[in-house]
Each structure stands twice: as C-alpha cells, then as structure tokens.
Amino acid sequence: MRQLLNFIPLVVFFVFLLVYDMFVGIKALMVAATISFILTLIIYKKVEKLELFSFLMIIIFGGLTIFLDNKDIFKWKITLINFGFALILLTSQFIFKKNLIQKIMGKELKLNISVWNKLNIIWSLFFIVCGLANIYVIFYMSDDFFGLFKAFILPGASLVITVISSIYIYKYLEPNDKSKLTEFKNHE
C-alpha cells in the first residue's frame, strides 16, 4: 500500500503530461505528491526519510520549474539526485570507510563486509547509469518520453536492481538468516 501511495503521483504526472503538457503534469504531480504525503502521514503516523526527501524534491524542483517557466529544471532533478546518491554512497565507502547500504540494512542482515561493499558499488553504478540515461532522455527524447521514463522506466529499473540485490544478498546470507526468511515466507 505504501509503495502504491508513492507511485500514484508518478502516474498522475504521466497522464497530465500526455493530456496537457509538462507544466500541467508538474503541477498535477505536486498536488498528487502532497496528497500522497498527507495520506502516508495519516495512515502510517510517520514518513520515512526517503519519502520526505522525494516529496521535498518534487515541491522544490517543481516549484522552481513553474516559477521560472523552465521545464528543464524539473528534468535535471533526476540526474542531480541520482548523481548525488552515487556520490554519497561512494564517498561514504571510500573516504569515510562507512558503508551506507550496510548501515541501512545491516540491522536486519548479517553479511560479510565485502558483500556490503559490492552492494554499495552496484547501487552507486545503478544511480550513475540512471543519471546518464536521464541526460540522454533530456537531450534526445520528447517530453512525453521523459514522462514515460520518469513514471515507469526508472521505477521499473529500481525494481529490477532491488530483485538482483535481493538474490545477491540471499546467496551470502548465513544459514540461520535463510531459515528465518523461509519461516516468514511459510507464515504468509
């Protein structure tokens, strides 16, 4: 349900972009994201940091796009955020010797540090590829394709990398952790 609340604003954006234009799509996205954010607060009594960050980026970049009447501002948001995530993950691992993926998921899973480091690099590369793909879309594709890319292709790619990461993690889980997952699966 929570993922659906976060996905609906993207669909709203895509529909309004196709029916009207980029600016109407952005306004619709801002309204839908605000409603989704409020519903998340009401239903779950709290908002995750990533949900808050995403909401703020939509409002800030959407607001700047509308105020400055320049749709490219909104289009560049994806690249800036993805490059920012990659930079944060790589900097934390190689400069500060802290693995943020491990910090986020390490409470739940016991994995060797080399596995965490590979996951960190995989996700960093994923963010870099997404940022570069967005640059290509900005320069060579239509606004309609940008909407498709933002609303469906990027979330689909995120789902694929999450599944790949899950398979990779499962391969290196300690037998005790694997049995916990099997027990959980059997209770569903």
mmCIF file of C-alpha atoms in Angstrom:
data_model
loop_
_atom_site.group_PDB
_atom_site.id
_atom_site.type_symbol
_atom_site.label_atom_id
_atom_site.label_comp_id
_atom_site.label_asym_id
_atom_site.label_seq_id
_atom_site.Cartn_x
_atom_site.Cartn_y
_atom_site.Cartn_z
ATOM 1 C CA MET A 1 0.000 0.000 0.000
ATOM 2 C CA ARG A 2 2.792 2.401 0.929
ATOM 3 C CA GLN A 3 4.589 1.852 -2.389
ATOM 4 C CA LEU A 4 1.309 2.441 -4.206
ATOM 5 C CA LEU A 5 0.880 5.778 -2.427
ATOM 6 C CA ASN A 6 4.359 6.758 -3.641
ATOM 7 C CA PHE A 7 3.742 5.514 -7.196
ATOM 8 C CA ILE A 8 0.342 7.123 -7.861
ATOM 9 C CA PRO A 9 1.758 10.685 -8.162
ATOM 10 C CA LEU A 10 4.066 9.472 -10.962
ATOM 11 C CA VAL A 11 1.113 8.034 -12.862
ATOM 12 C CA VAL A 12 -0.807 11.290 -12.329
ATOM 13 C CA PHE A 13 2.192 13.214 -13.698
ATOM 14 C CA PHE A 14 2.400 10.976 -16.760
ATOM 15 C CA VAL A 15 -1.332 11.216 -17.558
ATOM 16 C CA PHE A 16 -1.450 15.021 -17.204
ATOM 17 C CA LEU A 17 1.744 15.350 -19.238
ATOM 18 C CA LEU A 18 0.220 13.322 -22.073
ATOM 19 C CA VAL A 19 -3.157 15.054 -21.969
ATOM 20 C CA TYR A 20 -1.888 18.613 -21.456
ATOM 21 C CA ASP A 21 1.829 19.438 -21.206
ATOM 22 C CA MET A 22 4.883 19.266 -18.942
ATOM 23 C CA PHE A 23 3.865 22.239 -16.788
ATOM 24 C CA VAL A 24 0.366 20.914 -16.094
ATOM 25 C CA GLY A 25 1.916 17.487 -15.411
ATOM 26 C CA ILE A 26 4.310 19.015 -12.877
ATOM 27 C CA LYS A 27 1.506 20.907 -11.130
ATOM 28 C CA ALA A 28 -0.570 17.707 -11.001
ATOM 29 C CA LEU A 29 2.457 15.833 -9.649
ATOM 30 C CA MET A 30 2.940 18.428 -6.904
ATOM 31 C CA VAL A 31 -0.720 18.170 -5.855
ATOM 32 C CA ALA A 32 -0.748 14.347 -6.024
ATOM 33 C CA ALA A 33 2.555 14.104 -4.121
ATOM 34 C CA THR A 34 1.189 16.394 -1.410
ATOM 35 C CA ILE A 35 -1.978 14.302 -1.065
ATOM 36 C CA SER A 36 0.092 11.107 -1.021
ATOM 37 C CA PHE A 37 2.414 12.580 1.619
ATOM 38 C CA ILE A 38 -0.516 13.596 3.839
ATOM 39 C CA LEU A 39 -2.200 10.188 3.417
ATOM 40 C CA THR A 40 1.067 8.457 4.335
ATOM 41 C CA LEU A 41 1.242 10.575 7.495
ATOM 42 C CA ILE A 42 -2.371 9.801 8.401
ATOM 43 C CA ILE A 43 -2.218 6.062 7.659
ATOM 44 C CA TYR A 44 1.279 5.225 8.935
ATOM 45 C CA LYS A 45 1.711 8.013 11.525
ATOM 46 C CA LYS A 46 5.204 8.702 10.181
ATOM 47 C CA VAL A 47 7.078 9.334 6.970
ATOM 48 C CA GLU A 48 10.357 7.663 6.050
ATOM 49 C CA LYS A 49 13.330 9.956 5.358
ATOM 50 C CA LEU A 50 13.438 8.933 1.696
ATOM 51 C CA GLU A 51 9.722 9.709 1.291
ATOM 52 C CA LEU A 52 10.243 13.147 2.841
ATOM 53 C CA PHE A 53 13.263 13.768 0.626
ATOM 54 C CA SER A 54 11.351 12.725 -2.510
ATOM 55 C CA PHE A 55 8.399 14.919 -1.584
ATOM 56 C CA LEU A 56 10.624 17.937 -0.934
ATOM 57 C CA MET A 57 12.487 17.447 -4.229
ATOM 58 C CA ILE A 58 9.191 17.342 -6.136
ATOM 59 C CA ILE A 59 7.985 20.532 -4.435
ATOM 60 C CA ILE A 60 11.320 22.395 -4.746
ATOM 61 C CA PHE A 61 12.157 21.438 -8.339
ATOM 62 C CA GLY A 62 8.516 21.574 -9.421
ATOM 63 C CA GLY A 63 8.096 24.993 -7.812
ATOM 64 C CA LEU A 64 11.272 26.337 -9.429
ATOM 65 C CA THR A 65 10.203 24.940 -12.800
ATOM 66 C CA ILE A 66 6.795 26.640 -12.620
ATOM 67 C CA PHE A 67 8.165 29.903 -11.148
ATOM 68 C CA LEU A 68 10.986 30.215 -13.713
ATOM 69 C CA ASP A 69 8.854 28.789 -16.550
ATOM 70 C CA ASN A 70 11.652 26.365 -17.483
ATOM 71 C CA LYS A 71 10.785 22.662 -17.742
ATOM 72 C CA ASP A 72 14.464 21.698 -17.976
ATOM 73 C CA ILE A 73 14.876 22.422 -14.249
ATOM 74 C CA PHE A 74 12.472 19.616 -13.439
ATOM 75 C CA LYS A 75 14.036 17.282 -15.981
ATOM 76 C CA TRP A 76 17.510 17.702 -14.458
ATOM 77 C CA LYS A 77 16.216 16.756 -10.994
ATOM 78 C CA ILE A 78 16.562 13.042 -11.773
ATOM 79 C CA THR A 79 20.184 13.362 -12.855
ATOM 80 C CA LEU A 80 21.167 15.548 -9.902
ATOM 81 C CA ILE A 81 19.526 13.259 -7.355
ATOM 82 C CA ASN A 82 20.956 10.068 -8.873
ATOM 83 C CA PHE A 83 24.467 11.511 -9.149
ATOM 84 C CA GLY A 84 24.078 12.829 -5.589
ATOM 85 C CA PHE A 85 23.111 9.374 -4.273
ATOM 86 C CA ALA A 86 26.053 7.775 -6.109
ATOM 87 C CA LEU A 87 28.450 10.399 -4.753
ATOM 88 C CA ILE A 88 27.180 9.929 -1.193
ATOM 89 C CA LEU A 89 27.462 6.120 -1.377
ATOM 90 C CA LEU A 90 30.948 6.164 -2.905
ATOM 91 C CA THR A 91 32.255 8.924 -0.641
ATOM 92 C CA SER A 92 30.969 7.179 2.467
ATOM 93 C CA GLN A 93 32.599 3.896 1.424
ATOM 94 C CA PHE A 94 35.948 5.084 0.098
ATOM 95 C CA ILE A 95 36.649 8.263 2.082
ATOM 96 C CA PHE A 96 34.812 7.780 5.378
ATOM 97 C CA LYS A 97 35.118 3.961 5.368
ATOM 98 C CA LYS A 98 31.417 3.612 6.202
ATOM 99 C CA ASN A 99 29.064 1.596 4.056
ATOM 100 C CA LEU A 100 25.655 3.280 3.954
ATOM 101 C CA ILE A 101 23.895 0.272 2.418
ATOM 102 C CA GLN A 102 25.146 -1.790 5.368
ATOM 103 C CA LYS A 103 24.106 0.923 7.796
ATOM 104 C CA ILE A 104 20.579 0.917 6.353
ATOM 105 C CA MET A 105 20.118 -2.861 6.034
ATOM 106 C CA GLY A 106 22.758 -4.252 8.409
ATOM 107 C CA LYS A 107 20.453 -4.374 11.414
ATOM 108 C CA GLU A 108 18.345 -6.976 9.644
ATOM 109 C CA LEU A 109 21.020 -8.901 7.744
ATOM 110 C CA LYS A 110 24.411 -10.314 8.670
ATOM 111 C CA LEU A 111 26.733 -10.222 5.680
ATOM 112 C CA ASN A 112 30.472 -10.085 5.124
ATOM 113 C CA ILE A 113 31.826 -6.534 4.613
ATOM 114 C CA SER A 114 32.983 -7.456 1.086
ATOM 115 C CA VAL A 115 29.376 -8.299 0.178
ATOM 116 C CA TRP A 116 28.178 -4.971 1.595
ATOM 117 C CA ASN A 117 30.913 -3.124 -0.325
ATOM 118 C CA LYS A 118 29.927 -4.814 -3.594
ATOM 119 C CA LEU A 119 26.277 -3.931 -2.985
ATOM 120 C CA ASN A 120 27.273 -0.343 -2.300
ATOM 121 C CA ILE A 121 29.183 -0.192 -5.593
ATOM 122 C CA ILE A 122 26.364 -1.898 -7.513
ATOM 123 C CA TRP A 123 23.855 0.680 -6.255
ATOM 124 C CA SER A 124 26.295 3.532 -6.930
ATOM 125 C CA LEU A 125 26.728 2.349 -10.515
ATOM 126 C CA PHE A 126 22.964 1.982 -10.841
ATOM 127 C CA PHE A 127 22.469 5.611 -9.782
ATOM 128 C CA ILE A 128 25.177 6.785 -12.192
ATOM 129 C CA VAL A 129 23.596 4.854 -15.097
ATOM 130 C CA CYS A 130 20.159 6.288 -14.252
ATOM 131 C CA GLY A 131 21.601 9.807 -14.155
ATOM 132 C CA LEU A 132 23.346 9.321 -17.507
ATOM 133 C CA ALA A 133 20.241 7.780 -19.058
ATOM 134 C CA ASN A 134 18.264 10.818 -17.915
ATOM 135 C CA ILE A 135 20.774 13.138 -19.599
ATOM 136 C CA TYR A 136 20.241 11.211 -22.825
ATOM 137 C CA VAL A 137 16.458 11.469 -22.427
ATOM 138 C CA ILE A 138 16.689 15.230 -21.749
ATOM 139 C CA PHE A 139 18.655 15.932 -24.911
ATOM 140 C CA TYR A 140 17.338 13.380 -27.374
ATOM 141 C CA MET A 141 13.799 12.398 -26.421
ATOM 142 C CA SER A 142 10.409 14.113 -26.302
ATOM 143 C CA ASP A 143 8.654 15.403 -23.199
ATOM 144 C CA ASP A 144 6.202 12.501 -23.494
ATOM 145 C CA PHE A 145 9.050 10.001 -23.440
ATOM 146 C CA PHE A 146 10.559 11.825 -20.451
ATOM 147 C CA GLY A 147 7.250 11.300 -18.646
ATOM 148 C CA LEU A 148 7.287 7.604 -19.523
ATOM 149 C CA PHE A 149 10.907 7.364 -18.399
ATOM 150 C CA LYS A 150 10.230 9.107 -15.075
ATOM 151 C CA ALA A 151 6.927 7.385 -14.278
ATOM 152 C CA PHE A 152 7.598 3.824 -15.420
ATOM 153 C CA ILE A 153 11.109 3.067 -16.705
ATOM 154 C CA LEU A 154 13.046 4.368 -13.694
ATOM 155 C CA PRO A 155 10.741 2.718 -11.121
ATOM 156 C CA GLY A 156 10.909 -0.490 -13.173
ATOM 157 C CA ALA A 157 14.703 -0.314 -13.229
ATOM 158 C CA SER A 158 14.691 0.261 -9.460
ATOM 159 C CA LEU A 159 12.543 -2.832 -9.008
ATOM 160 C CA VAL A 160 14.928 -4.879 -11.160
ATOM 161 C CA ILE A 161 18.028 -3.739 -9.233
ATOM 162 C CA THR A 162 16.220 -4.450 -5.953
ATOM 163 C CA VAL A 163 15.422 -8.007 -7.081
ATOM 164 C CA ILE A 164 19.019 -8.515 -8.263
ATOM 165 C CA SER A 165 20.307 -7.178 -4.938
ATOM 166 C CA SER A 166 17.955 -9.474 -3.030
ATOM 167 C CA ILE A 167 19.156 -12.526 -4.954
ATOM 168 C CA TYR A 168 22.766 -11.486 -4.378
ATOM 169 C CA ILE A 169 22.150 -10.941 -0.651
ATOM 170 C CA TYR A 170 20.310 -14.262 -0.286
ATOM 171 C CA LYS A 171 23.292 -16.071 -1.781
ATOM 172 C CA TYR A 172 25.551 -14.777 1.016
ATOM 173 C CA LEU A 173 23.168 -14.952 3.976
ATOM 174 C CA GLU A 174 24.169 -17.124 6.880
ATOM 175 C CA PRO A 175 22.090 -20.336 7.092
ATOM 176 C CA ASN A 176 20.377 -19.075 10.253
ATOM 177 C CA ASP A 177 19.163 -15.929 8.424
ATOM 178 C CA LYS A 178 17.958 -18.002 5.452
ATOM 179 C CA SER A 179 15.849 -20.164 7.747
ATOM 180 C CA LYS A 180 14.266 -17.016 9.224
ATOM 181 C CA LEU A 181 13.286 -15.920 5.716
ATOM 182 C CA THR A 182 11.867 -19.368 4.944
ATOM 183 C CA GLU A 183 9.837 -19.346 8.186
ATOM 184 C CA PHE A 184 8.496 -15.872 7.362
ATOM 185 C CA LYS A 185 7.573 -16.981 3.841
ATOM 186 C CA ASN A 186 5.737 -20.059 5.170
ATOM 187 C CA HIS A 187 3.630 -17.928 7.544
ATOM 188 C CA GLU A 188 2.251 -15.766 4.712
#
